[in-house]
Coordinates of C-alpha atoms and ligand atoms in Angstrom, one line a residue:
M519 CA -13.4 -34.8 -20.4
P520 CA -9.9 -34.3 -18.7
E521 CA -10.0 -32.4 -15.4
Y522 CA -8.0 -29.5 -16.8
I523 CA -10.8 -28.7 -19.3
A524 CA -13.7 -26.7 -17.9
K525 CA -16.7 -25.2 -19.5
D526 CA -17.0 -21.4 -19.8
E527 CA -20.0 -20.3 -17.6
K528 CA -21.5 -18.0 -20.3
S529 CA -20.7 -19.7 -23.6
G530 CA -20.3 -23.3 -22.5
N531 CA -17.1 -23.5 -24.7
P532 CA -14.3 -25.6 -23.4
L533 CA -11.5 -23.8 -21.5
L534 CA -8.0 -25.1 -20.7
V535 CA -7.4 -24.5 -16.9
D536 CA -3.7 -24.0 -16.3
M537 CA -2.8 -24.0 -12.6
R538 CA 0.8 -23.0 -12.6
S539 CA 1.9 -20.5 -9.9
L540 CA 3.2 -17.1 -10.9
N541 CA 6.0 -15.6 -8.8
I542 CA 6.8 -12.0 -9.5
R543 CA 10.0 -10.3 -8.3
Y544 CA 10.0 -6.5 -8.6
R545 CA 13.3 -4.6 -8.8
I546 CA 12.5 -0.9 -8.4
P547 CA 15.4 1.6 -8.1
V548 CA 15.1 3.4 -4.7
S549 CA 18.5 4.8 -4.1
R550 CA 17.3 8.4 -3.3
I551 CA 14.4 7.1 -1.0
E552 CA 16.2 4.1 0.5
K553 CA 16.0 5.8 3.9
F554 CA 12.2 5.4 3.8
Y555 CA 12.6 1.6 3.6
E556 CA 15.3 1.5 6.3
S557 CA 13.0 3.4 8.6
L558 CA 9.9 1.3 7.7
D559 CA 11.8 -1.8 8.7
K560 CA 12.2 -0.2 12.2
G561 CA 8.5 0.7 12.3
I562 CA 8.9 4.4 11.4
I563 CA 7.0 5.9 8.5
M564 CA 8.9 8.7 6.8
G565 CA 7.8 11.4 4.5
T566 CA 10.0 13.8 2.6
K567 CA 10.1 17.6 2.9
C568 CA 11.6 20.0 0.4
P569 CA 14.3 22.1 2.1
V570 CA 13.6 25.0 -0.3
C571 CA 9.8 25.4 -0.3
G572 CA 8.8 23.2 2.6
S573 CA 6.3 21.0 0.6
R574 CA 5.7 17.6 2.2
F575 CA 5.3 14.3 0.3
F576 CA 4.1 10.8 0.9
P577 CA 4.9 8.4 -0.5
P578 CA 8.4 10.0 -0.3
Q579 CA 9.6 11.8 -3.3
A580 CA 13.3 12.1 -4.3
W581 CA 12.7 15.6 -5.8
C582 CA 10.2 18.4 -5.3
S583 CA 7.3 18.5 -7.7
E584 CA 6.2 21.9 -6.4
C585 CA 9.4 24.0 -6.9
G586 CA 11.6 21.7 -8.9
F587 CA 14.3 21.3 -6.3
S588 CA 16.3 18.1 -7.1
G589 CA 18.9 18.0 -4.3
D590 CA 18.6 15.9 -1.2
M591 CA 15.1 16.0 0.3
E592 CA 14.7 15.9 4.1
F593 CA 13.2 12.8 5.7
Y594 CA 11.0 13.2 8.7
P595 CA 8.7 10.8 10.6
L596 CA 5.0 11.3 9.7
D597 CA 2.4 12.2 12.3
T598 CA 0.3 9.2 11.5
H599 CA -3.0 10.2 13.1
G600 CA -5.9 10.9 10.8
H601 CA -9.4 10.0 9.5
L602 CA -10.6 7.6 6.9
L603 CA -11.8 9.3 3.7
T604 CA -13.0 6.3 1.8
F605 CA -12.5 2.6 1.4
T606 CA -13.4 -0.3 -0.8
R607 CA -13.3 -4.1 -0.5
I608 CA -11.2 -5.9 -3.1
F609 CA -12.7 -9.2 -4.4
A610 CA -11.2 -9.2 -7.9
K611 CA -7.5 -9.0 -7.2
P612 CA -4.6 -8.1 -9.5
K613 CA -2.5 -11.1 -10.5
S614 CA 0.3 -10.2 -8.1
F615 CA -2.2 -10.4 -5.2
S616 CA -4.0 -13.5 -6.5
G617 CA -2.6 -15.6 -3.6
F618 CA -4.1 -13.3 -1.0
G619 CA -7.6 -13.4 0.5
D620 CA -10.0 -10.6 -0.1
Y621 CA -8.8 -7.3 1.4
T622 CA -9.9 -3.7 2.0
V623 CA -8.0 -0.7 0.9
G624 CA -8.6 2.9 2.0
I625 CA -7.5 6.5 1.7
A626 CA -6.7 8.2 5.0
H627 CA -6.1 11.9 5.6
L628 CA -3.3 12.6 8.0
D629 CA -4.6 15.6 9.9
R630 CA -1.4 17.3 10.9
E631 CA 0.4 16.5 7.7
N632 CA -2.4 17.4 5.3
I633 CA -1.4 14.3 3.3
N634 CA -3.6 11.5 2.0
V635 CA -2.3 7.9 2.3
L636 CA -3.5 5.0 0.2
A637 CA -3.1 1.7 2.1
W638 CA -4.6 -1.6 3.0
I639 CA -6.9 -1.5 6.0
D640 CA -6.0 -3.7 9.0
D641 CA -8.4 -6.7 9.3
A642 CA -8.9 -5.7 12.9
I643 CA -11.1 -2.9 11.6
Q644 CA -14.0 -5.2 10.6
K645 CA -16.5 -2.4 9.7
P646 CA -14.6 0.6 8.3
E647 CA -16.6 3.9 8.3
V648 CA -15.9 7.1 6.5
G649 CA -14.7 9.7 9.0
M650 CA -13.5 7.2 11.6
E651 CA -10.3 8.0 13.5
I652 CA -7.3 6.0 12.2
S653 CA -3.6 5.7 12.5
I654 CA -1.0 4.4 10.1
K655 CA 1.0 1.5 11.5
V656 CA 3.8 -0.7 10.3
E657 CA 3.4 -4.5 10.3
K658 CA 4.7 -7.6 8.7
R659 CA 2.1 -8.8 6.3
K660 CA 1.3 -12.4 7.2
E661 CA 0.8 -13.6 3.7
D662 CA 4.3 -12.7 2.4
N663 CA 6.2 -11.4 5.4
A664 CA 6.7 -8.0 3.7
T665 CA 7.1 -4.9 5.9
V666 CA 4.1 -2.7 4.9
Y667 CA 2.1 0.2 6.4
F668 CA -1.6 -0.3 7.1
I669 CA -4.5 1.9 8.0
S670 CA -5.2 0.8 11.5
K671 CA -7.1 1.6 14.7
P672 CA -5.6 4.7 16.6
Ligands
ZN1653 ZN1 10.1 22.5 -3.1

């Protein structure tokens, strides 16, 4: 049997194994939240605040979903101190992360912002615990050199 034909574990039926790489390039319009990415590149995590009703948003929103304001939102640096609400280890990855090792994602509550943040958890936190103190930090992800924010040690 050719090496590119494998047996299905359950049925025993032959399967064609295709090993091509999949590169995905996303193009997402960010004109009204571009400042977020400019700041992230400098290591600063920004949220947006509505100048009319004061509602705060993260990830940044280009308009206010509380009062409907659609003008320019205010950008401000987040207070990144908080606590871990929950986490899970990802073994079965989406296709776009298939080239990455297993990773852990979590939801952190930023105490002074009253905002929840979904992010990967830094590998330096080997045993995450619900309720543990955390901080959100900006790093270059080693796998793809993207600038991303992580749930990290305070
Ligand atoms: Zn508002």
